[in-house]
Amino acid sequence: MSVTSASPDVRIAVSTAIFSVRTTDDGDQLMIPLVRRTREPFLGQWALPGGWLGGSEGLEDAAGRTLAETTALAPSWLEQLYTFGDIDRSPDARVVSVVYWALLRSDLVEAQRATAGAPENVEWFPVEALPELAFDHQHIIDYAVWRLRNKAGYSRIAAALLPDEFTLAELRGVYETVLGKRLDPSNFRRLLEGSEALVPTEAFRTGPHRPARLFQYNADIDLAELGPI
Amino acid sequence: MSVTSASPDVRIAVSTAIFSVRTTDDGDQLMIPLVRRTREPFLGQWALPGGWLGGSEGLEDAAGRTLAETTALAPSWLEQLYTFGDIDRSPDARVVSVVYWALLRSDLVEAQRATAGAPENVEWFPVEALPELAFDHQHIIDYAVWRLRNKAGYSRIAAALLPDEFTLAELRGVYETVLGKRLDPSNFRRLLEGSEALVPTEAFRTGPHRPARLFQYNADIDLAELGPI
DNA sequence: GCAAAAGTGTTGATCTTACACCCATGA
DNA sequence: TCATGGGTGTAAGATCAACACTTTTGC
């Protein structure tokens, strides 16, 4: 009935797929930071940031630590994605990877990059143009992107990619980048204004056009319904 | 940057929340099998079926093994739920639990119970009336129930709880049990008939009323959209 | 015939989508 | 005054919920 004993030869890693929307020459793009591996296996190839689970840290803490090591930033959203445990994921050892996905405010990413410079061995890539990846990380990223797009479709999660205050057009731009399709401005406005998710401020963003009202997230409303967890 | 070394003191368990709809004195109920613990900690208390992850089995294989040990049946649906890894989940050791949830065809459960009898130390409970549970298993079950209800709302997953052939009323009954609310028969019929998910057979179920056509799942359609995974 | 469940039709409410159109600003 | 994006209005279409009604069986 019960299993005989524990298996000391299985190790636990925690990795995180970190998303941010960044402005490039090709317009805004959904991007993800990768780390160049400094040891075998897959030496020199790109991989998701991650590390071994410490004995005295929770899974989410480990993901947060990983994220801080990679970007020196705290995520505006962090959620477990999936746990990958096929026996042949890693050529040497048996590794079970608990993978998280995170959203980072794009303004903070830019600011941090400007002041501290890019961390060693870390580089941001558009999710549409990734290099060859170590392990099963391409598969993992595909799944994370699918989850992000899916969740963006039925929640206000994409607001976590923007600063505290933003215009509706900026928020719509984030959704368009994440979902990869154009949205009708007027319908987008109605949808958001009806949802209680945003609160209007008295500030406006000026530019070569009519000023646009700035909004904030409604802190009373969760960005995503996660259920009882 | 990178973490120093692996942590050999974290063990990996795989548990499964198994659902089936069973007919009781109180009508149909959503039920779940639990196992009485035969060792410390929580000796004598009820817990989710599970065991340690074997060094040469994948996560899903381990969940399937668990399930077979508990019910001697293969699930009609098996999906990863979540991985729980708080440092104080277990009083003694550090345990990370990869939890799956499963659906079992109710007819097979009844048949198996009738022929082989109930396995040792296993008992089915209605999810609405669970005993006191070991570890954080109450929390886990709450989450699994939420996921099942949620998924039932936007997919055809509940069909996995029924035999190959079933009437629309039987399928509706399953949905009503899972979701905990009544559904309009005519609207339910239209919804399902329009969805391509079911194929009508030429067989009918007779009774003290007009015979009802039997349906099968459409094998070409997935019971649930899971994305690229 | 009657009860009970199968199955059909209809209607109004609501949500989605497309798109026309006015408004406010910088240049 | 013109270009640009901000913001409002509206109507067609799709979807959904409620419920009246007809059909087919066993008794």
mmCIF file of C-alpha atoms in Angstrom, chain A residues 44-222:
data_model
loop_
_atom_site.group_PDB
_atom_site.id
_atom_site.type_symbol
_atom_site.label_atom_id
_atom_site.label_comp_id
_atom_site.label_asym_id
_atom_site.label_seq_id
_atom_site.Cartn_x
_atom_site.Cartn_y
_atom_site.Cartn_z
ATOM 1 C CA GLY A 44 26.864 28.556 -22.482
ATOM 2 C CA GLN A 45 23.233 28.123 -23.474
ATOM 3 C CA TRP A 46 20.409 30.316 -22.285
ATOM 4 C CA ALA A 47 18.045 29.199 -19.543
ATOM 5 C CA LEU A 48 15.336 30.454 -17.244
ATOM 6 C CA PRO A 49 16.630 32.095 -14.073
ATOM 7 C CA GLY A 50 16.433 29.695 -11.191
ATOM 8 C CA GLY A 51 18.267 27.738 -8.528
ATOM 9 C CA TRP A 52 18.002 24.923 -6.050
ATOM 10 C CA LEU A 53 15.319 25.109 -3.421
ATOM 11 C CA GLY A 54 16.844 26.041 -0.084
ATOM 12 C CA GLY A 55 15.981 23.925 2.926
ATOM 13 C CA SER A 56 14.534 26.829 4.849
ATOM 14 C CA GLU A 57 12.709 28.811 2.183
ATOM 15 C CA GLY A 58 9.236 28.333 0.764
ATOM 16 C CA LEU A 59 8.685 27.794 -2.932
ATOM 17 C CA GLU A 60 7.457 31.313 -3.548
ATOM 18 C CA ASP A 61 10.337 32.731 -1.517
ATOM 19 C CA ALA A 62 12.749 30.809 -3.685
ATOM 20 C CA ALA A 63 11.106 32.176 -6.814
ATOM 21 C CA GLY A 64 11.321 35.694 -5.389
ATOM 22 C CA ARG A 65 14.982 35.210 -4.563
ATOM 23 C CA THR A 66 15.675 34.013 -8.088
ATOM 24 C CA LEU A 67 13.889 37.021 -9.455
ATOM 25 C CA ALA A 68 15.826 39.428 -7.271
ATOM 26 C CA GLU A 69 19.114 37.862 -8.293
ATOM 27 C CA THR A 70 18.215 38.275 -11.944
ATOM 28 C CA THR A 71 16.610 41.691 -11.999
ATOM 29 C CA ALA A 72 17.196 43.215 -8.558
ATOM 30 C CA LEU A 73 13.476 43.961 -8.565
ATOM 31 C CA ALA A 74 10.374 42.797 -6.777
ATOM 32 C CA PRO A 75 7.663 41.435 -9.071
ATOM 33 C CA SER A 76 4.263 43.066 -9.280
ATOM 34 C CA TRP A 77 2.786 39.633 -9.794
ATOM 35 C CA LEU A 78 4.081 36.169 -8.926
ATOM 36 C CA GLU A 79 2.217 32.935 -9.387
ATOM 37 C CA GLN A 80 3.032 29.271 -9.632
ATOM 38 C CA LEU A 81 2.935 27.930 -13.168
ATOM 39 C CA TYR A 82 3.521 24.195 -13.118
ATOM 40 C CA THR A 83 5.874 21.568 -11.797
ATOM 41 C CA PHE A 84 7.915 19.679 -14.360
ATOM 42 C CA GLY A 85 9.286 16.316 -13.339
ATOM 43 C CA ASP A 86 9.891 14.022 -16.289
ATOM 44 C CA ILE A 87 12.737 11.667 -15.525
ATOM 45 C CA ASP A 88 14.817 12.690 -18.533
ATOM 46 C CA ARG A 89 14.529 16.482 -18.227
ATOM 47 C CA SER A 90 18.152 16.823 -17.225
ATOM 48 C CA PRO A 91 20.865 14.630 -18.715
ATOM 49 C CA ASP A 92 22.741 14.078 -15.447
ATOM 50 C CA ALA A 93 20.517 14.181 -12.418
ATOM 51 C CA ARG A 94 16.858 13.761 -11.650
ATOM 52 C CA VAL A 95 15.496 17.269 -11.247
ATOM 53 C CA VAL A 96 11.965 18.348 -10.414
ATOM 54 C CA SER A 97 11.445 22.008 -11.318
ATOM 55 C CA VAL A 98 8.750 24.063 -9.667
ATOM 56 C CA VAL A 99 8.246 26.900 -12.117
ATOM 57 C CA TYR A 100 6.717 30.293 -11.361
ATOM 58 C CA TRP A 101 5.791 33.104 -13.677
ATOM 59 C CA ALA A 102 6.057 36.770 -12.816
ATOM 60 C CA LEU A 103 5.160 40.194 -14.149
ATOM 61 C CA LEU A 104 7.454 43.201 -13.747
ATOM 62 C CA ARG A 105 6.500 46.843 -14.100
ATOM 63 C CA SER A 106 8.252 48.017 -17.234
ATOM 64 C CA ASP A 107 9.125 51.426 -15.797
ATOM 65 C CA LEU A 108 11.069 49.864 -12.943
ATOM 66 C CA VAL A 109 12.918 47.554 -15.283
ATOM 67 C CA GLU A 110 14.070 50.498 -17.364
ATOM 68 C CA ALA A 111 15.029 52.513 -14.294
ATOM 69 C CA GLN A 112 17.002 49.691 -12.769
ATOM 70 C CA ARG A 113 18.816 49.002 -16.000
ATOM 71 C CA ALA A 114 19.730 52.685 -16.320
ATOM 72 C CA THR A 115 21.178 53.023 -12.820
ATOM 73 C CA ALA A 116 22.703 49.651 -11.980
ATOM 74 C CA GLY A 117 23.369 48.403 -15.480
ATOM 75 C CA ALA A 118 22.528 44.956 -16.701
ATOM 76 C CA PRO A 119 23.439 42.110 -14.339
ATOM 77 C CA GLU A 120 26.130 39.707 -15.460
ATOM 78 C CA ASN A 121 25.030 36.973 -17.854
ATOM 79 C CA VAL A 122 21.452 38.197 -18.013
ATOM 80 C CA GLU A 123 19.804 39.343 -21.212
ATOM 81 C CA TRP A 124 16.237 40.175 -22.215
ATOM 82 C CA PHE A 125 14.744 38.515 -25.289
ATOM 83 C CA PRO A 126 11.436 38.976 -27.073
ATOM 84 C CA VAL A 127 9.334 35.881 -26.546
ATOM 85 C CA GLU A 128 8.874 35.718 -30.303
ATOM 86 C CA ALA A 129 12.623 35.496 -30.930
ATOM 87 C CA LEU A 130 14.207 33.335 -28.282
ATOM 88 C CA PRO A 131 17.632 31.737 -28.661
ATOM 89 C CA GLU A 132 18.130 28.018 -28.297
ATOM 90 C CA LEU A 133 17.306 27.109 -24.732
ATOM 91 C CA ALA A 134 18.683 24.597 -22.249
ATOM 92 C CA PHE A 135 16.683 21.673 -20.878
ATOM 93 C CA ASP A 136 12.942 21.816 -21.605
ATOM 94 C CA HIS A 137 12.844 25.553 -21.037
ATOM 95 C CA GLN A 138 11.430 26.367 -24.458
ATOM 96 C CA HIS A 139 8.482 24.161 -23.643
ATOM 97 C CA ILE A 140 8.106 25.832 -20.257
ATOM 98 C CA ILE A 141 8.154 29.316 -21.743
ATOM 99 C CA ASP A 142 5.584 28.315 -24.358
ATOM 100 C CA TYR A 143 3.311 27.222 -21.573
ATOM 101 C CA ALA A 144 3.944 30.357 -19.514
ATOM 102 C CA VAL A 145 3.139 32.576 -22.482
ATOM 103 C CA TRP A 146 -0.046 30.644 -23.068
ATOM 104 C CA ARG A 147 -1.017 31.082 -19.420
ATOM 105 C CA LEU A 148 -0.292 34.786 -19.473
ATOM 106 C CA ARG A 149 -2.346 35.316 -22.622
ATOM 107 C CA ASN A 150 -5.131 33.189 -21.283
ATOM 108 C CA LYS A 151 -5.227 35.012 -17.980
ATOM 109 C CA ALA A 152 -5.035 38.397 -19.650
ATOM 110 C CA GLY A 153 -8.230 37.462 -21.461
ATOM 111 C CA TYR A 154 -10.349 37.113 -18.365
ATOM 112 C CA SER A 155 -8.638 39.198 -15.681
ATOM 113 C CA ARG A 156 -7.017 42.560 -15.109
ATOM 114 C CA ILE A 157 -3.601 40.977 -14.689
ATOM 115 C CA ALA A 158 -1.890 43.022 -17.386
ATOM 116 C CA ALA A 159 -2.211 46.141 -15.226
ATOM 117 C CA ALA A 160 0.701 44.719 -13.214
ATOM 118 C CA LEU A 161 2.988 45.528 -16.154
ATOM 119 C CA LEU A 162 2.415 49.282 -15.828
ATOM 120 C CA PRO A 163 3.358 51.989 -13.306
ATOM 121 C CA ASP A 164 0.984 53.170 -10.611
ATOM 122 C CA GLU A 165 -0.700 55.630 -12.925
ATOM 123 C CA PHE A 166 -1.395 55.079 -16.596
ATOM 124 C CA THR A 167 -3.757 56.108 -19.338
ATOM 125 C CA LEU A 168 -6.301 53.789 -20.839
ATOM 126 C CA ALA A 169 -4.389 53.852 -24.085
ATOM 127 C CA GLU A 170 -1.248 52.676 -22.317
ATOM 128 C CA LEU A 171 -3.146 49.869 -20.664
ATOM 129 C CA ARG A 172 -4.737 48.951 -23.940
ATOM 130 C CA GLY A 173 -1.288 48.896 -25.528
ATOM 131 C CA VAL A 174 -0.136 46.377 -22.939
ATOM 132 C CA TYR A 175 -3.099 44.147 -23.651
ATOM 133 C CA GLU A 176 -2.477 44.415 -27.366
ATOM 134 C CA THR A 177 1.162 43.439 -26.894
ATOM 135 C CA VAL A 178 0.331 40.541 -24.621
ATOM 136 C CA LEU A 179 -2.579 39.232 -26.626
ATOM 137 C CA GLY A 180 -0.995 40.002 -29.968
ATOM 138 C CA LYS A 181 -4.061 41.642 -31.460
ATOM 139 C CA ARG A 182 -5.654 45.054 -31.763
ATOM 140 C CA LEU A 183 -8.468 46.071 -29.452
ATOM 141 C CA ASP A 184 -11.191 48.597 -30.099
ATOM 142 C CA PRO A 185 -10.415 51.703 -27.990
ATOM 143 C CA SER A 186 -13.994 52.562 -27.208
ATOM 144 C CA ASN A 187 -15.028 49.061 -26.256
ATOM 145 C CA PHE A 188 -11.881 48.651 -24.188
ATOM 146 C CA ARG A 189 -12.719 51.820 -22.304
ATOM 147 C CA ARG A 190 -16.274 50.738 -21.585
ATOM 148 C CA LEU A 191 -15.150 47.304 -20.429
ATOM 149 C CA LEU A 192 -12.638 48.704 -17.954
ATOM 150 C CA GLU A 193 -14.806 51.563 -16.739
ATOM 151 C CA GLY A 194 -17.610 49.153 -16.021
ATOM 152 C CA SER A 195 -15.421 46.730 -14.106
ATOM 153 C CA GLU A 196 -14.573 48.743 -10.978
ATOM 154 C CA ALA A 197 -10.990 47.634 -11.488
ATOM 155 C CA LEU A 198 -9.705 51.122 -12.170
ATOM 156 C CA VAL A 199 -10.109 54.400 -10.325
ATOM 157 C CA PRO A 200 -9.726 57.688 -12.213
ATOM 158 C CA THR A 201 -7.320 60.281 -10.868
ATOM 159 C CA GLU A 202 -7.370 64.036 -11.415
ATOM 160 C CA ALA A 203 -4.088 63.924 -13.316
ATOM 161 C CA PHE A 204 -3.720 63.909 -17.070
ATOM 162 C CA ARG A 205 -1.028 62.865 -19.507
ATOM 163 C CA THR A 206 -0.339 65.577 -22.069
ATOM 164 C CA GLY A 207 1.074 65.156 -25.525
ATOM 165 C CA PRO A 208 0.469 66.278 -29.082
ATOM 166 C CA HIS A 209 -3.237 65.618 -28.671
ATOM 167 C CA ARG A 210 -6.032 65.874 -26.187
ATOM 168 C CA PRO A 211 -4.808 65.078 -22.637
ATOM 169 C CA ALA A 212 -5.667 61.607 -21.388
ATOM 170 C CA ARG A 213 -6.867 60.951 -17.870
ATOM 171 C CA LEU A 214 -4.574 58.852 -15.663
ATOM 172 C CA PHE A 215 -5.993 55.853 -13.822
ATOM 173 C CA GLN A 216 -4.845 53.687 -10.932
ATOM 174 C CA TYR A 217 -5.677 50.101 -10.061
ATOM 175 C CA ASN A 218 -8.374 49.726 -7.514
ATOM 176 C CA ALA A 219 -6.497 48.222 -4.575
ATOM 177 C CA ASP A 220 -9.736 46.726 -3.262
ATOM 178 C CA ILE A 221 -10.017 44.473 -6.287
ATOM 179 C CA ASP A 222 -7.703 41.575 -6.889
#
